[in-house]
Amino acid sequence: MRRKFGISTRIAAGVLAVAVLGSLHVTGADAVTSNAARAQASYEALNKYFDAGQDLLLEEYPNTHPNPYAYVWPYSQAAIAAENLAGIPGAGLKASKEADRRIAAYAPYWNAETTPKGYDSYVRPPLGQGGDKFYDDNEWIGLHLVQHYKRTGDKAALARAREIFALVVYGWDTDPTHPCAGGVFWTQAPWSQDRNTVSNGPGSELGAHLYLLTRDRSYLNWAKRMYDWTQDCMLAPNGLYWDHIDLAGTIEKTQWSYNQGVMLGAGVLLYKATGDRKYLNDAKSVANASLAFYGAEDRLWKQPTRFNSIWFKNLLILDSVAPDHRYKQTMQAYADRAYTEARDPATGLYHFVDGPVQLLEQSGIAQIQALLAWPRTKYGLLA
């Protein structure tokens, strides 16, 4: 199973308010230092307990899976955590080399034998059996590579991101008889023909980034197309996005935090690409609606941390062009609560759910903590 959800029954107390400054433990320079230290400790715990050899990682700790390595989706989130740590001002050469090491370890997942090429869901021979391609998995990696390119100028990272986008375009539904025709499918696996917000929103973000970096108009055209499909088919009356639609026309209406994040982020990037304020207004609208929604009934705490990390990152992308103190305040309040309620001081691991610690969740909190140590002036480097 690729994804598991659920909130620990032992973590039920408290309410995350959207803008409660009283929950912030530190401010200013002290907050930056504290967040950077927390991020480093979370990532060091990740490396210690999830190490699987071959520079790869375990799916969970302790590992109960038959597979000796993590799927590419959890691995990518750990690699992004390393990238975010390397982006903290003054992080130094050691952090940069660690980010490079994590990018290099994408290699066992790469499948160059298909047309188009892309990352399989699991490591390929000789380390593993490979797996189906998921378009969202590839999009997360593409966005990671864009952020890495922005930080380092690594042209190979940009070239690989462009290859990934070719795969994403290949995943576009071309059958006009389907309900809500169009959209990028979630996976190439034969057991699903869903088209998801999370296979189109980050696809739009990746296309917009590639346009801004290359000025190749085809990237912008596809970014708009993916964005428009999601607006038309997945936007709910409450201003938030549903999850997916199947070929019977049935919409799965859960409103996960990462779906809101990728779409508000896409709006910001399309605004930067076109100058059309409609996209920026869309992004602000989603930000306001999601802050209100997740700030009520403790909903944000009930979302997987892996999803919240993506929501928060995209709120910072919006903050880079339309500053709003609520975004970082909410992010800091969440990180502080996690540090207090979910962290095991003996190991530095975060127990957000019952059972083994999941690589996805440990990576998500490390990402959040690292970005809290970034200054607003650097948010434009995020992807």
Coordinates of C-alpha atoms in Angstrom, one line a residue:
M1 CA 0.0 0.0 0.0
R2 CA 1.4 3.4 -1.0
R3 CA -0.3 5.7 1.4
K4 CA -1.6 5.3 5.0
F5 CA -3.6 7.8 6.9
G6 CA -4.8 8.2 10.5
I7 CA -4.0 10.2 13.5
S8 CA -2.7 8.8 16.8
T9 CA -5.3 8.4 19.4
R10 CA -2.8 9.5 22.0
I11 CA -2.5 12.9 20.3
A12 CA -5.9 14.4 20.6
A13 CA -5.6 17.4 22.9
G14 CA -5.5 21.1 21.8
V15 CA -6.7 23.1 18.9
L16 CA -4.5 24.7 16.2
A17 CA -5.8 28.2 15.8
V18 CA -4.9 30.0 12.6
A19 CA -3.3 33.0 14.1
V20 CA -2.7 32.4 17.8
L21 CA 0.6 34.1 18.5
G22 CA 0.5 32.7 22.1
S23 CA 1.5 29.3 20.7
L24 CA 4.8 30.6 19.4
H25 CA 7.7 29.8 21.7
V26 CA 10.3 32.0 20.2
T27 CA 10.5 35.0 17.8
G28 CA 12.9 36.7 15.5
A29 CA 16.5 35.5 15.2
D30 CA 16.0 33.0 18.1
A31 CA 13.1 31.4 16.2
V32 CA 15.3 31.0 13.1
T33 CA 18.1 29.4 15.1
S34 CA 15.6 27.1 17.0
N35 CA 13.9 26.0 13.8
A36 CA 17.1 25.3 12.0
A37 CA 18.3 23.2 15.0
R38 CA 15.0 21.3 15.1
A39 CA 15.2 20.6 11.4
Q40 CA 18.7 19.3 11.6
A41 CA 17.8 17.1 14.5
S42 CA 14.8 15.7 12.7
Y43 CA 16.8 15.0 9.6
E44 CA 19.6 13.4 11.6
A45 CA 17.1 11.1 13.2
L46 CA 15.7 10.3 9.8
N47 CA 19.2 9.3 8.6
K48 CA 19.9 7.3 11.7
Y49 CA 16.8 5.2 11.9
F50 CA 15.7 4.9 8.3
D51 CA 19.1 4.1 6.8
A52 CA 18.6 1.1 4.4
G53 CA 22.1 1.1 2.8
Q54 CA 22.8 2.0 -0.8
D55 CA 22.0 5.6 0.2
L56 CA 18.4 4.6 0.3
L57 CA 15.9 4.6 3.1
L58 CA 13.3 2.5 4.8
E59 CA 9.5 3.1 4.3
E60 CA 9.0 3.2 8.1
Y61 CA 10.8 2.5 11.4
P62 CA 10.8 -0.2 12.6
N63 CA 10.1 -1.5 9.1
T64 CA 7.2 -4.0 8.9
H65 CA 7.1 -4.0 5.1
P66 CA 8.6 -6.9 3.0
N67 CA 10.4 -4.4 0.8
P68 CA 13.9 -3.4 2.0
Y69 CA 13.6 0.1 0.6
A70 CA 11.1 2.9 0.6
Y71 CA 8.9 3.7 -2.4
V72 CA 9.9 6.7 -4.4
W73 CA 7.2 9.0 -2.9
P74 CA 8.5 8.8 0.7
Y75 CA 12.1 8.8 -0.5
S76 CA 11.4 12.0 -2.5
Q77 CA 10.1 13.8 0.6
A78 CA 13.3 12.9 2.5
A79 CA 15.3 14.2 -0.3
I80 CA 13.3 17.5 -0.3
A81 CA 13.9 17.8 3.4
A82 CA 17.7 17.7 2.7
E83 CA 17.2 20.3 -0.1
N84 CA 15.3 22.6 2.3
L85 CA 18.1 22.2 4.9
A86 CA 20.7 23.1 2.3
G87 CA 18.8 26.3 1.5
I88 CA 18.9 27.7 5.1
P89 CA 21.3 30.7 5.0
G90 CA 24.7 29.6 6.2
A91 CA 23.9 25.9 6.0
G92 CA 27.3 25.3 4.5
L93 CA 29.0 22.7 2.3
K94 CA 28.1 19.7 4.4
A95 CA 24.3 20.4 4.0
S96 CA 24.8 21.0 0.2
K97 CA 26.6 17.7 -0.2
E98 CA 23.9 15.9 1.7
A99 CA 21.3 17.3 -0.7
D100 CA 23.4 16.2 -3.6
R101 CA 23.7 12.7 -2.1
R102 CA 19.9 12.4 -1.8
I103 CA 19.4 13.5 -5.4
A104 CA 21.9 11.0 -6.7
A105 CA 20.0 8.2 -4.9
Y106 CA 17.0 8.8 -7.1
A107 CA 18.9 6.9 -9.7
P108 CA 17.7 3.4 -8.8
Y109 CA 14.1 4.4 -9.3
W110 CA 14.7 5.9 -12.8
N111 CA 13.3 3.9 -15.7
A112 CA 14.9 4.8 -19.0
E113 CA 13.4 1.8 -20.8
T114 CA 9.9 3.3 -21.2
T115 CA 8.6 6.0 -23.5
P116 CA 8.5 8.5 -22.0
K117 CA 11.1 7.9 -19.3
G118 CA 10.3 8.5 -15.7
Y119 CA 10.6 7.3 -12.1
D120 CA 9.1 4.0 -11.1
S121 CA 7.3 3.8 -7.8
Y122 CA 9.9 1.4 -6.5
V123 CA 13.6 0.7 -7.0
R124 CA 14.4 -1.2 -10.2
P125 CA 16.6 -4.2 -10.7
P126 CA 19.0 -5.3 -9.3
L127 CA 17.9 -3.6 -6.0
G128 CA 14.1 -4.2 -6.5
Q129 CA 11.4 -5.1 -8.9
G130 CA 10.5 -1.6 -10.1
G131 CA 6.8 -0.5 -10.1
D132 CA 4.1 1.5 -11.8
K133 CA 4.7 5.1 -12.5
F134 CA 2.7 7.7 -10.6
Y135 CA 2.4 11.1 -12.2
D136 CA 2.3 12.9 -8.8
D137 CA 5.4 11.0 -7.6
N138 CA 7.3 12.3 -10.7
E139 CA 6.0 15.8 -10.3
W140 CA 7.3 16.0 -6.7
I141 CA 10.7 15.0 -7.9
G142 CA 10.5 17.5 -10.9
L143 CA 9.7 20.3 -8.5
H144 CA 12.5 19.2 -6.2
L145 CA 14.9 19.3 -9.1
V146 CA 13.8 22.8 -10.1
Q147 CA 14.4 24.0 -6.5
H148 CA 17.8 22.3 -6.6
Y149 CA 18.6 24.0 -10.0
K150 CA 17.6 27.4 -8.6
R151 CA 19.9 26.9 -5.6
T152 CA 22.9 25.4 -7.4
G153 CA 22.6 26.0 -11.2
D154 CA 22.9 22.3 -11.8
K155 CA 21.9 22.0 -15.5
A156 CA 21.5 18.2 -15.2
A157 CA 18.7 18.8 -12.6
L158 CA 16.9 21.1 -15.0
A159 CA 17.2 18.7 -17.9
R160 CA 15.8 15.8 -15.8
A161 CA 12.9 18.1 -14.7
R162 CA 12.1 18.7 -18.4
E163 CA 12.1 14.9 -19.0
I164 CA 9.7 14.5 -16.1
F165 CA 7.3 17.1 -17.6
A166 CA 7.2 15.2 -20.8
L167 CA 6.0 12.2 -18.8
V168 CA 3.3 14.3 -17.2
V169 CA 2.0 15.6 -20.5
Y170 CA 1.9 12.0 -21.7
G171 CA -0.5 11.3 -18.8
W172 CA -3.1 13.8 -20.0
D173 CA -6.5 12.2 -20.6
T174 CA -7.3 12.5 -24.4
D175 CA -10.7 10.8 -24.4
P176 CA -13.4 13.4 -25.0
T177 CA -16.1 11.0 -23.8
H178 CA -14.9 10.9 -20.2
P179 CA -16.7 13.0 -17.6
C180 CA -14.7 16.2 -17.1
A181 CA -12.6 15.3 -20.1
G182 CA -8.9 16.0 -19.8
G183 CA -6.7 16.2 -16.8
V184 CA -3.6 14.2 -15.9
F185 CA -4.2 10.7 -14.6
W186 CA -2.9 9.8 -11.2
T187 CA -1.0 6.7 -12.3
Q188 CA -0.2 4.4 -15.2
A189 CA -1.2 1.5 -13.0
P190 CA -4.1 -0.5 -14.5
W191 CA -6.1 -0.5 -11.3
S192 CA -6.8 3.2 -11.3
Q193 CA -8.1 5.7 -14.0
D194 CA -8.6 8.6 -11.6
R195 CA -7.6 12.1 -12.4
N196 CA -6.6 14.0 -9.3
T197 CA -6.0 17.5 -8.1
V198 CA -2.6 16.3 -7.0
S199 CA -1.6 15.0 -10.4
N200 CA -2.6 18.3 -12.1
G201 CA -1.8 21.0 -9.6
P202 CA 1.9 20.1 -9.2
G203 CA 2.0 19.4 -12.9
S204 CA 0.8 23.0 -13.5
E205 CA 3.4 24.2 -11.0
L206 CA 6.2 22.3 -12.8
G207 CA 5.1 23.6 -16.2
A208 CA 5.0 27.2 -14.9
H209 CA 8.5 26.9 -13.3
L210 CA 9.9 25.5 -16.5
Y211 CA 8.4 28.3 -18.5
L212 CA 9.9 30.9 -16.2
L213 CA 13.3 29.2 -16.5
T214 CA 13.3 28.5 -20.2
R215 CA 10.6 30.8 -21.7
D216 CA 9.4 27.8 -23.8
R217 CA 5.8 28.7 -24.4
S218 CA 4.7 25.1 -24.5
Y219 CA 5.3 24.7 -20.8
L220 CA 3.1 27.7 -20.0
N221 CA 0.3 26.4 -22.3
W222 CA 0.3 23.1 -20.5
A223 CA 0.5 24.7 -17.1
K224 CA -2.6 26.7 -17.9
R225 CA -4.4 23.7 -19.2
M226 CA -3.8 21.6 -16.1
Y227 CA -4.8 24.5 -13.9
D228 CA -8.0 25.2 -15.8
W229 CA -9.0 21.5 -15.7
T230 CA -8.6 21.4 -12.0
Q231 CA -10.5 24.7 -11.6
D232 CA -13.4 23.4 -13.7
C233 CA -13.6 19.9 -12.3
M234 CA -12.2 19.8 -8.7
L235 CA -13.1 23.2 -7.2
A236 CA -15.8 22.9 -4.6
P237 CA -18.4 25.5 -3.6
N238 CA -16.5 26.2 -0.3
G239 CA -13.4 27.4 -2.3
L240 CA -11.3 24.4 -1.7
Y241 CA -10.4 21.5 -4.0
W242 CA -11.8 17.9 -3.9
D243 CA -9.4 15.0 -4.4
H244 CA -10.2 13.2 -7.7
I245 CA -12.8 12.1 -10.2
D246 CA -13.1 8.6 -11.7
L247 CA -14.2 7.5 -15.1
A248 CA -17.8 7.0 -13.9
G249 CA -17.9 10.7 -13.0
T250 CA -17.8 10.1 -9.2
I251 CA -15.9 12.7 -7.3
E252 CA -14.0 11.9 -4.2
K253 CA -14.7 15.0 -2.1
T254 CA -12.1 14.8 0.7
Q255 CA -10.3 18.1 1.0
W256 CA -6.7 17.3 1.7
S257 CA -4.3 20.1 2.6
Y258 CA -1.8 19.3 -0.1
N259 CA -4.5 19.7 -2.8
Q260 CA -5.1 23.3 -1.6
G261 CA -1.3 23.9 -1.5
V262 CA -0.5 22.9 -5.0
M263 CA -3.3 24.9 -6.5
L264 CA -2.6 28.1 -4.7
G265 CA 1.0 27.6 -5.6
A266 CA 0.1 27.1 -9.3
G267 CA -1.9 30.3 -9.1
V268 CA 1.1 32.2 -7.8
L269 CA 3.4 30.8 -10.5
L270 CA 0.9 31.5 -13.3
Y271 CA 0.6 35.0 -12.1
K272 CA 4.4 35.4 -12.2
A273 CA 4.4 33.9 -15.7
T274 CA 1.6 35.9 -17.2
G275 CA 1.1 39.0 -15.0
D276 CA -2.6 38.2 -14.9
R277 CA -3.8 39.1 -11.4
K278 CA -6.7 36.7 -11.7
Y279 CA -4.3 33.9 -10.9
L280 CA -3.0 35.7 -7.8
N281 CA -6.5 36.5 -6.6
D282 CA -7.3 32.7 -7.0
A283 CA -4.3 31.9 -4.9
K284 CA -5.3 34.3 -2.2
S285 CA -8.8 33.0 -2.2
V286 CA -7.6 29.4 -1.7
A287 CA -5.2 30.5 1.0
N288 CA -8.0 32.3 2.9
A289 CA -10.5 29.5 2.5
S290 CA -7.9 26.8 3.6
L291 CA -6.7 28.8 6.6
A292 CA -10.3 29.1 7.8
F293 CA -11.2 25.5 7.0
Y294 CA -8.1 23.9 8.6
G295 CA -8.2 26.4 11.5
A296 CA -11.6 25.0 12.6
E297 CA -12.3 21.8 14.5
D298 CA -8.6 21.0 14.8
R299 CA -8.7 19.9 11.1
L300 CA -5.1 20.8 10.3
W301 CA -3.8 18.6 13.1
K302 CA -5.9 15.8 11.7
Q303 CA -4.2 16.0 8.3
P304 CA -1.1 14.0 7.5
T305 CA 2.1 16.0 8.1
R306 CA 3.3 14.9 4.6
F307 CA 0.3 16.9 3.2
N308 CA 0.7 19.9 5.5
S309 CA 4.3 20.3 4.5
I310 CA 3.2 20.8 0.9
W311 CA 0.5 23.2 1.9
F312 CA 2.8 25.3 4.1
K313 CA 5.5 25.4 1.4
N314 CA 3.0 26.8 -1.1
L315 CA 1.7 29.3 1.4
L316 CA 5.3 30.6 1.6
I317 CA 5.5 30.8 -2.2
L318 CA 2.4 33.0 -2.1
D319 CA 4.0 35.0 0.7
S320 CA 6.9 35.8 -1.6
V321 CA 4.6 37.9 -3.8
A322 CA 1.8 38.8 -1.4
P323 CA 3.1 38.9 2.1
D324 CA 0.7 37.8 4.9
H325 CA 2.0 37.2 8.4
R326 CA -0.7 34.5 9.0
Y327 CA 1.0 31.9 6.8
K328 CA 4.2 31.6 8.7
Q329 CA 2.5 32.1 12.1
T330 CA 0.2 29.1 11.3
M331 CA 3.2 27.1 10.2
Q332 CA 5.2 27.9 13.3
A333 CA 2.2 27.1 15.6
Y334 CA 1.9 23.7 13.9
A335 CA 5.7 23.0 14.2
D336 CA 5.7 24.0 17.8
R337 CA 2.8 21.7 18.6
A338 CA 4.4 18.8 16.8
Y339 CA 7.6 19.3 18.7
T340 CA 5.7 19.3 22.0
E341 CA 3.2 16.5 21.3
A342 CA 4.5 14.2 18.7
R343 CA 8.3 14.1 19.2
D344 CA 10.1 11.4 21.1
P345 CA 12.9 13.2 22.8
A346 CA 14.9 10.0 23.1
T347 CA 15.1 9.4 19.3
G348 CA 14.0 12.7 17.7
L349 CA 11.4 10.7 15.8
Y350 CA 7.8 12.1 15.4
H351 CA 4.9 9.8 16.2
F352 CA 2.0 11.4 14.4
V353 CA 0.2 8.0 13.9
D354 CA 0.0 4.8 15.9
G355 CA 2.5 2.1 14.9
P356 CA 5.9 2.6 13.2
V357 CA 7.2 6.0 12.4
Q358 CA 6.6 6.8 8.7
L359 CA 9.4 8.2 6.6
L360 CA 6.8 10.5 5.0
E361 CA 5.9 12.0 8.3
Q362 CA 9.4 12.4 9.6
S363 CA 10.4 14.0 6.2
G364 CA 7.4 16.3 6.3
I365 CA 8.1 17.8 9.7
A366 CA 11.8 18.2 8.8
Q367 CA 10.7 20.1 5.7
I368 CA 8.5 22.4 7.7
Q369 CA 11.1 23.1 10.3
A370 CA 13.8 23.8 7.7
L371 CA 11.6 26.3 5.8
L372 CA 10.7 28.1 9.0
A373 CA 14.4 29.0 9.1
W374 CA 14.3 30.6 5.7
P375 CA 13.9 34.3 5.3
R376 CA 11.1 35.6 3.2
T377 CA 13.6 37.0 0.7
K378 CA 14.4 33.4 -0.3
Y379 CA 10.9 32.1 -0.7
G380 CA 11.1 32.7 -4.5
L381 CA 13.6 29.8 -4.7
L382 CA 11.0 27.3 -3.6
A383 CA 9.4 24.9 -6.0

